[in-house]
mmCIF file of C-alpha atoms in Angstrom:
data_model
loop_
_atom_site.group_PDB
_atom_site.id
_atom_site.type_symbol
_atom_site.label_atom_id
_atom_site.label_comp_id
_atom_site.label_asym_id
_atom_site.label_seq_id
_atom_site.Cartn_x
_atom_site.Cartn_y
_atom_site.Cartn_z
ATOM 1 C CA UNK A 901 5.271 26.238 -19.629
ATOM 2 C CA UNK A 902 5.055 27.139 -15.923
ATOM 3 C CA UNK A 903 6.365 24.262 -13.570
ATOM 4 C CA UNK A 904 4.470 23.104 -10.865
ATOM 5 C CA UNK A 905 6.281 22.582 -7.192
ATOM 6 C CA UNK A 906 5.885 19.078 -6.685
ATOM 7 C CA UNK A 907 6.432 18.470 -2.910
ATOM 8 C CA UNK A 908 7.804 14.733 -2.533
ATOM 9 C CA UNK A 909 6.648 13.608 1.141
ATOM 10 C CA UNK A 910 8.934 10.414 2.056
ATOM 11 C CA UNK A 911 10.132 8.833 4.985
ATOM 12 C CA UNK A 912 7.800 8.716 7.625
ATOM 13 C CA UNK A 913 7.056 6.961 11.183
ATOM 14 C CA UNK A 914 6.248 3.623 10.180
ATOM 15 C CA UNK A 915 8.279 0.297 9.993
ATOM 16 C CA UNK A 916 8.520 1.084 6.324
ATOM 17 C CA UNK A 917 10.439 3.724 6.302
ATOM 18 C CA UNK A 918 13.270 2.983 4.128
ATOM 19 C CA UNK A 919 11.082 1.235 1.098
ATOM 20 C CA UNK A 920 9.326 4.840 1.336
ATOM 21 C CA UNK A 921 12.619 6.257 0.623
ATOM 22 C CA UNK A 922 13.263 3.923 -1.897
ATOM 23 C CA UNK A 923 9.710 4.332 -3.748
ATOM 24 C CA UNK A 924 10.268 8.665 -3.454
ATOM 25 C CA UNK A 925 14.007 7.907 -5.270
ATOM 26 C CA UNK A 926 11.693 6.165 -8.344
ATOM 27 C CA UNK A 927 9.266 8.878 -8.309
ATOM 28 C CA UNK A 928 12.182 11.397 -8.655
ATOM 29 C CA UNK A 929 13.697 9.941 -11.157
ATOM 30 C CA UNK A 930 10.253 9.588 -12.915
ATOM 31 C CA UNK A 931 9.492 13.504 -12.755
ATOM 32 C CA UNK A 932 12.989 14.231 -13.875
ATOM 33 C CA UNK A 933 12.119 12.097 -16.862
ATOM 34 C CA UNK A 934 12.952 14.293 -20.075
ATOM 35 C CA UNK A 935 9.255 14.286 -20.501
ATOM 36 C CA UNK A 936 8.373 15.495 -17.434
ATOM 37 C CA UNK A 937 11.205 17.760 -16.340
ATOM 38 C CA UNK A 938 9.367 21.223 -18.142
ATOM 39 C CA UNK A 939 6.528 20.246 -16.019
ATOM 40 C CA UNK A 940 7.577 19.509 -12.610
ATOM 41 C CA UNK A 941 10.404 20.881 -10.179
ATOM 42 C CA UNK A 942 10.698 18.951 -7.425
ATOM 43 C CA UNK A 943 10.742 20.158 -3.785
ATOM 44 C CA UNK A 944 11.870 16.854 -1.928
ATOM 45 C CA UNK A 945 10.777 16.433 2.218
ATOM 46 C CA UNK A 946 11.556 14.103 4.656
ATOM 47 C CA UNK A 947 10.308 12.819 7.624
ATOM 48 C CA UNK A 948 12.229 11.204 9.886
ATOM 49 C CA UNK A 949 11.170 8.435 12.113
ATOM 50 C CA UNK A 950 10.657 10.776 15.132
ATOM 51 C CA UNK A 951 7.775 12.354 13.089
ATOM 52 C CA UNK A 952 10.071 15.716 12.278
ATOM 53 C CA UNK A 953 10.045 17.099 8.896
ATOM 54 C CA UNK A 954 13.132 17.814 7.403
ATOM 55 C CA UNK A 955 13.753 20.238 3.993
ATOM 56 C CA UNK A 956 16.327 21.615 1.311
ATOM 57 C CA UNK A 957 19.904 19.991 1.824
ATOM 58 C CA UNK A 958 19.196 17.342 4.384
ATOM 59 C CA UNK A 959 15.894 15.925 2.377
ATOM 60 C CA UNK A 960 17.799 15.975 -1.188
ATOM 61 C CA UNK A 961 20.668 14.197 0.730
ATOM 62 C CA UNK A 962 18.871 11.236 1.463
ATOM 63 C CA UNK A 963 17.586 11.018 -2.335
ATOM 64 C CA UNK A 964 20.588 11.232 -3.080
ATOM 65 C CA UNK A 965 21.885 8.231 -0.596
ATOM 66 C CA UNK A 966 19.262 6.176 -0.082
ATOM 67 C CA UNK A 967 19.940 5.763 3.645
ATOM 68 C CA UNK A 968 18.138 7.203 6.525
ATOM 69 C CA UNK A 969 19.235 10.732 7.739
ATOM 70 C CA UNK A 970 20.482 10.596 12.012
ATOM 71 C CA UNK A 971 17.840 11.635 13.286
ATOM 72 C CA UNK A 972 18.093 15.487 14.084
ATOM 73 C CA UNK A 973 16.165 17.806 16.650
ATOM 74 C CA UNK A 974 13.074 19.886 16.059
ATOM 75 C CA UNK A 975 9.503 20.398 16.714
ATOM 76 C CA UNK A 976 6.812 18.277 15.428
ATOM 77 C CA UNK A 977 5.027 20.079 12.434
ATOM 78 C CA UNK A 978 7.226 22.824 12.354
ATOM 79 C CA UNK A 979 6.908 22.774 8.839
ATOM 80 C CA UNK A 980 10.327 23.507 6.250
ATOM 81 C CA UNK A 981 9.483 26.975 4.795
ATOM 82 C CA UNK A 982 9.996 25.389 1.625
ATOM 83 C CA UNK A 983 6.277 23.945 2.178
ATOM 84 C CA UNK A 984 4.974 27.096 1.044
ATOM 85 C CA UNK A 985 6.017 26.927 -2.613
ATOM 86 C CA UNK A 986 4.758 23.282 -2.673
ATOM 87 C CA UNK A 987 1.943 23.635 -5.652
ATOM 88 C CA UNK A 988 0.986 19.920 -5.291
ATOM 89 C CA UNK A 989 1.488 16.962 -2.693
ATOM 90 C CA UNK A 990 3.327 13.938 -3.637
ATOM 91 C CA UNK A 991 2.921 11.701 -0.636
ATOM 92 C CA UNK A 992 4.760 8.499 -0.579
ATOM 93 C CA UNK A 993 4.249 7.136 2.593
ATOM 94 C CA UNK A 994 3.706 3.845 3.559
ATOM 95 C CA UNK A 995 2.418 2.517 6.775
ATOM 96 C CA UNK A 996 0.730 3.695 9.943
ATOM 97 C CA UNK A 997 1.195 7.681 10.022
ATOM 98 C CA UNK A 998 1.550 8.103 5.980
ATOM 99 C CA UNK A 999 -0.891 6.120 4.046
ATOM 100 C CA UNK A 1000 -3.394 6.098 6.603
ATOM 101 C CA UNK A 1001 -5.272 9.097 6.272
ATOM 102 C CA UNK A 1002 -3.116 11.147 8.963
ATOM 103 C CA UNK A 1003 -1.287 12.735 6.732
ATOM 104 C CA UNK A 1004 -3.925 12.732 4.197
ATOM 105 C CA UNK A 1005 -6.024 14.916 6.896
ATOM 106 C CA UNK A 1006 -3.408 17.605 6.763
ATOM 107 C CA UNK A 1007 -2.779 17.786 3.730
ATOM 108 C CA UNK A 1008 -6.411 18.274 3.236
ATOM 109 C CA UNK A 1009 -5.981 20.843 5.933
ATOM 110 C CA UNK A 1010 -3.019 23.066 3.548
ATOM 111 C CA UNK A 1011 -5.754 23.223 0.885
ATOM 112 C CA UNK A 1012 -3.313 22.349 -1.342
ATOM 113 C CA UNK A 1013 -4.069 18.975 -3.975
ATOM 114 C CA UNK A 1014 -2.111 16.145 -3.256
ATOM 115 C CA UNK A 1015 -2.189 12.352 -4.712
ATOM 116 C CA UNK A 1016 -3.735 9.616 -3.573
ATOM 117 C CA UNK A 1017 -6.672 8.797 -1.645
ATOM 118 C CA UNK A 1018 -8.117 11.461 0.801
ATOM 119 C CA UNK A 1019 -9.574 10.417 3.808
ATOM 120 C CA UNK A 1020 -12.092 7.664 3.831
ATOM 121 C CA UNK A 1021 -10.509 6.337 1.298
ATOM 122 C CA UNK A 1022 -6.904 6.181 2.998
ATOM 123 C CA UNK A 1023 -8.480 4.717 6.574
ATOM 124 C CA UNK A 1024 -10.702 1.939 5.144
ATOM 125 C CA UNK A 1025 -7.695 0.948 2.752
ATOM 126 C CA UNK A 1026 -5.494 0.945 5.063
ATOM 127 C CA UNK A 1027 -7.381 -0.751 8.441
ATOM 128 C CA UNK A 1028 -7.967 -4.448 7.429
ATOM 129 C CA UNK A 1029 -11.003 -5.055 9.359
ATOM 130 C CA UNK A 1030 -12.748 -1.445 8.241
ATOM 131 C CA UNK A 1031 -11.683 -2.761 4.620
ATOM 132 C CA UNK A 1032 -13.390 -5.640 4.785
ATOM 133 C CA UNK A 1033 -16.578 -4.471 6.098
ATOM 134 C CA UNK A 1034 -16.517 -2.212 3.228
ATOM 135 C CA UNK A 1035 -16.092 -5.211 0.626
ATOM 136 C CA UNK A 1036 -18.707 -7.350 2.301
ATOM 137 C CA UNK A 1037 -20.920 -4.629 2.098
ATOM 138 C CA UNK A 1038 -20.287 -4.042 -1.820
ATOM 139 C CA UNK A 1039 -21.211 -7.935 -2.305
ATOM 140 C CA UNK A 1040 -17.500 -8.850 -3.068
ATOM 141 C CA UNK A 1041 -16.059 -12.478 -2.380
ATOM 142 C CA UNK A 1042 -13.534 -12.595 0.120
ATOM 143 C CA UNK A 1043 -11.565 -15.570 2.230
ATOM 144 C CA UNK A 1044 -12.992 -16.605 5.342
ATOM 145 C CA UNK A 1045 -11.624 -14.425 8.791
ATOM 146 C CA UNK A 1046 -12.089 -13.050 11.999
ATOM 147 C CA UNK A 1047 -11.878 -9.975 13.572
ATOM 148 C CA UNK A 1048 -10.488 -9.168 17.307
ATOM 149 C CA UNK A 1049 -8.590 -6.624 19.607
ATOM 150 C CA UNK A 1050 -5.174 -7.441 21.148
ATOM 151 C CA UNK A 1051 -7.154 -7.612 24.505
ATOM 152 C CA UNK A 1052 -8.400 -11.056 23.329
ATOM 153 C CA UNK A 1053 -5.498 -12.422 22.117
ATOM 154 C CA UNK A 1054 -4.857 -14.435 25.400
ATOM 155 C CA UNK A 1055 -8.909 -16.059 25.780
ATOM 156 C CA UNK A 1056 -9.275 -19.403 24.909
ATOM 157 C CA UNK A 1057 -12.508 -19.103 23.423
ATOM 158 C CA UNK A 1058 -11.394 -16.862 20.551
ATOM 159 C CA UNK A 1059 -9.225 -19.643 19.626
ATOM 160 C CA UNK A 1060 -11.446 -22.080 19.693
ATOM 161 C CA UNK A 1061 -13.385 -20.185 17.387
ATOM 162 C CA UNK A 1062 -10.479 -19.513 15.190
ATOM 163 C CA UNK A 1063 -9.911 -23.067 15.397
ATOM 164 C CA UNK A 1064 -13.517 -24.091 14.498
ATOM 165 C CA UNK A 1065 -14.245 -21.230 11.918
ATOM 166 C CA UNK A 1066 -11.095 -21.116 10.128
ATOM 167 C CA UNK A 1067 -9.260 -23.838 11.097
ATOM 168 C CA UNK A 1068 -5.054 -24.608 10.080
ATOM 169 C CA UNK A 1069 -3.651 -23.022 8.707
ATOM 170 C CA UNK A 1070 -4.374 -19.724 9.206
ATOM 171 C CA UNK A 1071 -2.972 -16.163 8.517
ATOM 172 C CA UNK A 1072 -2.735 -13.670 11.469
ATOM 173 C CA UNK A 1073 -2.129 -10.134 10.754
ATOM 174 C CA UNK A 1074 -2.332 -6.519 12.130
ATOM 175 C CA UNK A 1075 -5.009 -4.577 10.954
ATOM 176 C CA UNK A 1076 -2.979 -1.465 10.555
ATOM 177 C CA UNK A 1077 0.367 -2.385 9.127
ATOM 178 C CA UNK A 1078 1.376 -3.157 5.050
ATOM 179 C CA UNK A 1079 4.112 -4.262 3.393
ATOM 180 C CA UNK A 1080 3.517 -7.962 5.270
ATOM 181 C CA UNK A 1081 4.811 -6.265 8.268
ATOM 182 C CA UNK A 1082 3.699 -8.731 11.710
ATOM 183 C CA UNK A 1083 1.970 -11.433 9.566
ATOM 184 C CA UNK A 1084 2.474 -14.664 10.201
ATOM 185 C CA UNK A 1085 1.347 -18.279 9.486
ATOM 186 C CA UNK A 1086 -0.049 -20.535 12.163
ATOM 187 C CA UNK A 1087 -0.519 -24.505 11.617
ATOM 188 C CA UNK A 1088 -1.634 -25.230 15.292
ATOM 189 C CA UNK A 1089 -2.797 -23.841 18.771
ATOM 190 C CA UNK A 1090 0.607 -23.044 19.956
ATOM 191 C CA UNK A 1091 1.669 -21.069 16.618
ATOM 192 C CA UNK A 1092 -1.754 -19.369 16.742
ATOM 193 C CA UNK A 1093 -0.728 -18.307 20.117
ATOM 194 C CA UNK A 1094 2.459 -17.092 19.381
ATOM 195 C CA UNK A 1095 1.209 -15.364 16.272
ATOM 196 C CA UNK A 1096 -1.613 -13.518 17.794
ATOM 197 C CA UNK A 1097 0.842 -11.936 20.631
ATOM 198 C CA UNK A 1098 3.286 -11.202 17.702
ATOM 199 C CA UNK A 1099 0.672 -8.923 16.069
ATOM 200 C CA UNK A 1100 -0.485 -7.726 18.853
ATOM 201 C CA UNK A 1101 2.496 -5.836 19.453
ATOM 202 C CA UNK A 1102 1.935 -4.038 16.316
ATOM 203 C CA UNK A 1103 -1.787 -3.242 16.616
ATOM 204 C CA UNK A 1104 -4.453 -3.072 18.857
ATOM 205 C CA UNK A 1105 -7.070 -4.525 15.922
ATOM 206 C CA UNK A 1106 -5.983 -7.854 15.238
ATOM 207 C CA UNK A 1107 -6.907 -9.967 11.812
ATOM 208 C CA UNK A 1108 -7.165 -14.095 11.483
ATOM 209 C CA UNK A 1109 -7.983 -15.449 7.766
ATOM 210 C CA UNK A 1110 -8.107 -18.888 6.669
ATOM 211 C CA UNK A 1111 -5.507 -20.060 4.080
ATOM 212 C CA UNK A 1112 -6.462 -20.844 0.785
ATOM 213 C CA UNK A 1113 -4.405 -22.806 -1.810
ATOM 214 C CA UNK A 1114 -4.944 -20.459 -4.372
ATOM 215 C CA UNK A 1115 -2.785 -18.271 -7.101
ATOM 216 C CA UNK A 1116 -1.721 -15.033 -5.781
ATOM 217 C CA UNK A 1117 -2.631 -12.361 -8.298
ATOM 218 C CA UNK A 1118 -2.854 -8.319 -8.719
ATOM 219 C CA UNK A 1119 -4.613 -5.366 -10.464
ATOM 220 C CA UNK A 1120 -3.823 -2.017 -10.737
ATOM 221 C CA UNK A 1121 -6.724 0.816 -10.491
ATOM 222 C CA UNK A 1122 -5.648 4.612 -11.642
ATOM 223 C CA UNK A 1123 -8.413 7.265 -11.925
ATOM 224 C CA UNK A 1124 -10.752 9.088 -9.639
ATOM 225 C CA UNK A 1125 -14.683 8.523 -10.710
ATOM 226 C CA UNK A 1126 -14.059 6.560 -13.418
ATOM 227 C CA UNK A 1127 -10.931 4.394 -12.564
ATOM 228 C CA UNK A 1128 -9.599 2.092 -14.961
ATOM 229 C CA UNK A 1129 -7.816 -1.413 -14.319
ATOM 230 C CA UNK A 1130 -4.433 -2.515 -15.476
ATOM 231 C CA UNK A 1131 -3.319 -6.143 -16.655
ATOM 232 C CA UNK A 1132 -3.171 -8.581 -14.219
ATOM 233 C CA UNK A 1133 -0.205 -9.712 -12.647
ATOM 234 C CA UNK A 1134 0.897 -12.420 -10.601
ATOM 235 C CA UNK A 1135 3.254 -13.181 -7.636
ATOM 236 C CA UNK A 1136 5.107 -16.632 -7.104
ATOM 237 C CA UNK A 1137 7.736 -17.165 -5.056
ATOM 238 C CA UNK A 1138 9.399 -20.139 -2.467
ATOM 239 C CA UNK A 1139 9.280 -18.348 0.772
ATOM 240 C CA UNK A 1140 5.834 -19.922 3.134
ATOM 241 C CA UNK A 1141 4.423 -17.146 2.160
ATOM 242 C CA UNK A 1142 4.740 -13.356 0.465
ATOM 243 C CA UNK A 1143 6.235 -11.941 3.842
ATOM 244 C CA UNK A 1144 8.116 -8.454 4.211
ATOM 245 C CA UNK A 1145 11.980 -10.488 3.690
ATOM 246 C CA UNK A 1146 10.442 -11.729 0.581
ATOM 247 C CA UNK A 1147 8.876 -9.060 -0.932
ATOM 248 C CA UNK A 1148 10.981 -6.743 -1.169
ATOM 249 C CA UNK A 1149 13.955 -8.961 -1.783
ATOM 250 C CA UNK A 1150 15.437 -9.246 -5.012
ATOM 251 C CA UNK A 1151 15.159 -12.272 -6.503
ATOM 252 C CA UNK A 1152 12.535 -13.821 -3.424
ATOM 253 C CA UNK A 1153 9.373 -13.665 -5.584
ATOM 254 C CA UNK A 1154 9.014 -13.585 -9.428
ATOM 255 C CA UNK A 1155 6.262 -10.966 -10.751
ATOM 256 C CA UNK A 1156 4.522 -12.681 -14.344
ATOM 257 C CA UNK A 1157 3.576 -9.508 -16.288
ATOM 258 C CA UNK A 1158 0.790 -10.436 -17.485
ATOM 259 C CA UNK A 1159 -0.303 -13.463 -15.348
ATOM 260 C CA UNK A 1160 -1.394 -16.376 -17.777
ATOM 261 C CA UNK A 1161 -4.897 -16.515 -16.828
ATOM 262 C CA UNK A 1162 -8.515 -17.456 -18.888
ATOM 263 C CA UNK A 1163 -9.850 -14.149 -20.442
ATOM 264 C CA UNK A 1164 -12.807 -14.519 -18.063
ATOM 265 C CA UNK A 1165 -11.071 -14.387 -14.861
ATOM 266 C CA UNK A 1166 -8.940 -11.437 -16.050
ATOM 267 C CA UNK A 1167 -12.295 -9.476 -16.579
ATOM 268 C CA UNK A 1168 -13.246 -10.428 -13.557
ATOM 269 C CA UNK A 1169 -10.866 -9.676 -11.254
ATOM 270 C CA UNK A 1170 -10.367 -6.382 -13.072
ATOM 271 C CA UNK A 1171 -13.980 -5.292 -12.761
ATOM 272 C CA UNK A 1172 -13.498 -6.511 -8.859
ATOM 273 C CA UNK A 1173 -10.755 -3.844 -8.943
ATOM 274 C CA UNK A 1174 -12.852 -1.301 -9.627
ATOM 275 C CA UNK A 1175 -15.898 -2.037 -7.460
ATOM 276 C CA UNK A 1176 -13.212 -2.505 -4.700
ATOM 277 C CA UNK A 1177 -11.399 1.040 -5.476
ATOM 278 C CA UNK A 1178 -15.005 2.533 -5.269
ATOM 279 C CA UNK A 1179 -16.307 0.906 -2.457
ATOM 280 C CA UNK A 1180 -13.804 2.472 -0.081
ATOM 281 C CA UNK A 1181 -13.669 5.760 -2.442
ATOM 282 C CA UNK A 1182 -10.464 5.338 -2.800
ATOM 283 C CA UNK A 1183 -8.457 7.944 -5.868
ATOM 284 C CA UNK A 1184 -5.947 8.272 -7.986
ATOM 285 C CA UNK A 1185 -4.253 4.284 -7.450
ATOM 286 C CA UNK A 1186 -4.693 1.530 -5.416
ATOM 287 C CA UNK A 1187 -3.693 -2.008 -6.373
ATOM 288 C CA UNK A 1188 -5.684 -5.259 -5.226
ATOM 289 C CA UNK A 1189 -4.652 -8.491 -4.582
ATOM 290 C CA UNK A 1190 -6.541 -11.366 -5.343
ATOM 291 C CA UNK A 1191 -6.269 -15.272 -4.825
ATOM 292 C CA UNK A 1192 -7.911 -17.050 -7.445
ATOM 293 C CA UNK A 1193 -8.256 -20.710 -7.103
ATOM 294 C CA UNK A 1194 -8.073 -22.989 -10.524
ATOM 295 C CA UNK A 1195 -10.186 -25.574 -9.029
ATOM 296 C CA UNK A 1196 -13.250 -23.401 -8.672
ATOM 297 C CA UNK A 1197 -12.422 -20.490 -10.434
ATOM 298 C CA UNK A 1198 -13.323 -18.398 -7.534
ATOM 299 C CA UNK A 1199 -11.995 -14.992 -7.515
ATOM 300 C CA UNK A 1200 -11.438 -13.743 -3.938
ATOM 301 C CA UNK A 1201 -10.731 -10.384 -2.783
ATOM 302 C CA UNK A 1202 -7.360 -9.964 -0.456
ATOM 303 C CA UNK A 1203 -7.003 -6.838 -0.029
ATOM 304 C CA UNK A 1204 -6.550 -3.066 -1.532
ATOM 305 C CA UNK A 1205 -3.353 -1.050 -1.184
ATOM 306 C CA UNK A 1206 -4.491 3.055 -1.294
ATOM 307 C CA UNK A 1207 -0.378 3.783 -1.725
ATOM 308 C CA UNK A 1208 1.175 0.899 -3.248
ATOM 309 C CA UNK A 1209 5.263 0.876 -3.300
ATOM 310 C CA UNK A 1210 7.124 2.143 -6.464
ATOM 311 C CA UNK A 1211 10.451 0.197 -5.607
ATOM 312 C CA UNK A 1212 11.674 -1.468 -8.616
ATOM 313 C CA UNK A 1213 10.745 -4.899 -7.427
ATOM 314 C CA UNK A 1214 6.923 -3.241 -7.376
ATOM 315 C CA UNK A 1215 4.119 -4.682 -9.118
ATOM 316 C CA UNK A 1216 2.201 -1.339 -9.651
ATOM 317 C CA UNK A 1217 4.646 1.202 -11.794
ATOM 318 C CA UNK A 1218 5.242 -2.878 -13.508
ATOM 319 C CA UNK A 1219 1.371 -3.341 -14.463
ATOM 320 C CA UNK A 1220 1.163 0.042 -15.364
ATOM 321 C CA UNK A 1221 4.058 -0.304 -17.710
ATOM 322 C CA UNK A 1222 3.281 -3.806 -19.504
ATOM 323 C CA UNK A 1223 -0.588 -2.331 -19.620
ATOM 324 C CA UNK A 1224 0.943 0.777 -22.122
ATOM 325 C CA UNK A 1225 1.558 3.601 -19.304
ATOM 326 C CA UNK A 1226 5.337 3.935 -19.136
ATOM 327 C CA UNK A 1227 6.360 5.153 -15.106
ATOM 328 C CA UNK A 1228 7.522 8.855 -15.945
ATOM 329 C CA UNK A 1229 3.847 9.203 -17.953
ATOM 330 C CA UNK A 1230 1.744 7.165 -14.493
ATOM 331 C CA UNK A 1231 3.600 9.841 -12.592
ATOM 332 C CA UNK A 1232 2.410 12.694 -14.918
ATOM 333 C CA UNK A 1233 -1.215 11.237 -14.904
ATOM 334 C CA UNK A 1234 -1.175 10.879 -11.007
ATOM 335 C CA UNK A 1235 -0.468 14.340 -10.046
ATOM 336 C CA UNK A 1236 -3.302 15.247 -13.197
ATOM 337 C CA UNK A 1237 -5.803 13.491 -11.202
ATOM 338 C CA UNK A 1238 -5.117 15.085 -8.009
ATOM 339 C CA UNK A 1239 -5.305 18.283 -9.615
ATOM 340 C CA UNK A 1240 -8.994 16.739 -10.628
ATOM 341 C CA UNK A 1241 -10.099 15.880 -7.615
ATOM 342 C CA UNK A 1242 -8.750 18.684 -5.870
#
């Protein structure tokens, strides 16, 4: 059998750029799985967070370490020469610059298949306010929110709306940022302020929901046309809410594989999955959050995640693996449907 170059693309620009490295060191591990190592040779390359790619001995060393190479000189996209061998793109990026559709554009460019969402798919995903236009549009439920720019974040009448729309508390987020990253929780006018200047310094696109006491559940999607949906999973934990700190914390949140839930509302929010995965045309994963509140047994769509982490505190490779797809075999079937789409 004739192995296939498997370029692993970690590291990357964005605040996130260590739980990429840790997510590429699980995917590594995966592919060098006995049943996957006549399959795959891996050709590992890292981006540092001054955008410059880095190859061979200094990309394998961080693998190797975990930790964040000094950053060294060179040009932007002066591309390792190892690039050329690669056969097919593994990009685990998260964050602005990697799961955004950037780096999905060139690697669209290089002709060469990679996984994950092209495109579209990556930009809607990833910018909250595109995402939920998209969902709105598909006739999915959602919580309650407002868009604005960081321009705004100072006039009083946008928080009077906020205020009168949404009311406290509220959720403020960038548009553009995952992993929790410049979310926070406001319970009055001077928190709301506070928050909305916080996120602006991450993003110009700005994000305001209204809370909901509701349980805090996943699905996974995997597939191109005809996706399918995992178990459902759920996320508790004692933090205020399921920020950065917590979530990728060790023991900060507890993940119930599979979430005790009526057989109804697991349907549910797995056939919301789906229609959510398609309505951005996203491929090859995504997970979506959900809150579903007992009272009503509304299901409400959160949000979808076009490059989800594979840490090992990370609910996807986990719903994947309690649904009957073991992580070295999601790996295999990941790279298959880029191949696919490709």
């Amino acid at each position: 059998m004739t192995q296939l170059n498997v370029g692993l693309l970690f590291g990357g620009c964005s605040g996130e750029h260590e739980v990429s490295i840790r997510s590429a060191i699980a995917i590594a591990q995966a592919l060098q799985a006995p049943q996957n190592t006549s399959r795959y040779n891996i050709i590992p390359f890292y981006i540092q967070k001054n955008g410059v790619w880095q190859g061979g001995d200094v990309a394998q060393e961080v693998l190797n370490t975990a930790v964040p190479t000094p950053t060294r000189d060179g040009k932007l996209w002066n591309f390792p020469p190892e690039a050329e061998a690669v056969d097919v793109w593994f990009p685990i990026l998260h964050g602005p610059n990697g799961e955004d559709g950037t780096v999905q554009g060139l690697l669209t460019l290089m002709q060469v298949p990679f996984v994950g969402s092209g495109v579209l798919g990556s930009t809607v995903g990833m910018d909250k306010l595109a995402m939920k236009t998209a969902f709105a549009q598909a006739g999915l439920p959602q919580v309650k929110y407002i868009g604005l720019l960081s321009s705004q974040v100072k006039d009083s009448s946008i928080h009077e709306q906020i205020e009168l729309e949404l009311g406290y508390p509220c959720f403020i987020k960038p548009a553009n940022l995952g992993s929790s990253v410049g979310i926070s929780k406001a319970r009055s006018r001077s928190e709301l302020e506070t928050a909305l200047s916080n996120a602006a310094s991450y993003d110009r696109r700005l994000i305001v929901e209204a809370a909901v006491k509701a349980r805090e559940v996943e699905c996974a999607v995997l597939g191109n046309d005809k996706p399918k949906a995992s178990t459902i999973g759920e996320i508790t934990f004692e933090s205020d809410f399921y920020d950065y700190e917590t979530k990728y914390t060790a023991g900060q949140a507890q993940l119930y594989i599979p979430a005790s839930l009526p057989d109804h509302i697991t349907k549910k929010i797995q056939d919301t999955a789906i229609a959510a995965f398609l309505a951005i045309d996203a491929s090859g994963l995504g997970r979506v959050d959900f809150f579903y509140v007992e009272e009503t047994g509304e299901v409400l769509i959160n949000e979808i995640n076009t490059l989800p982490g594979f840490t090992a505190t990370s609910m996807y490779p986990g719903l994947w693996e309690a649904t009957g797809v073991s992580f070295p075999e999601l790996v295999h079937q990941l790279i298959q449907f880029a191949q696919e789409r490709k």
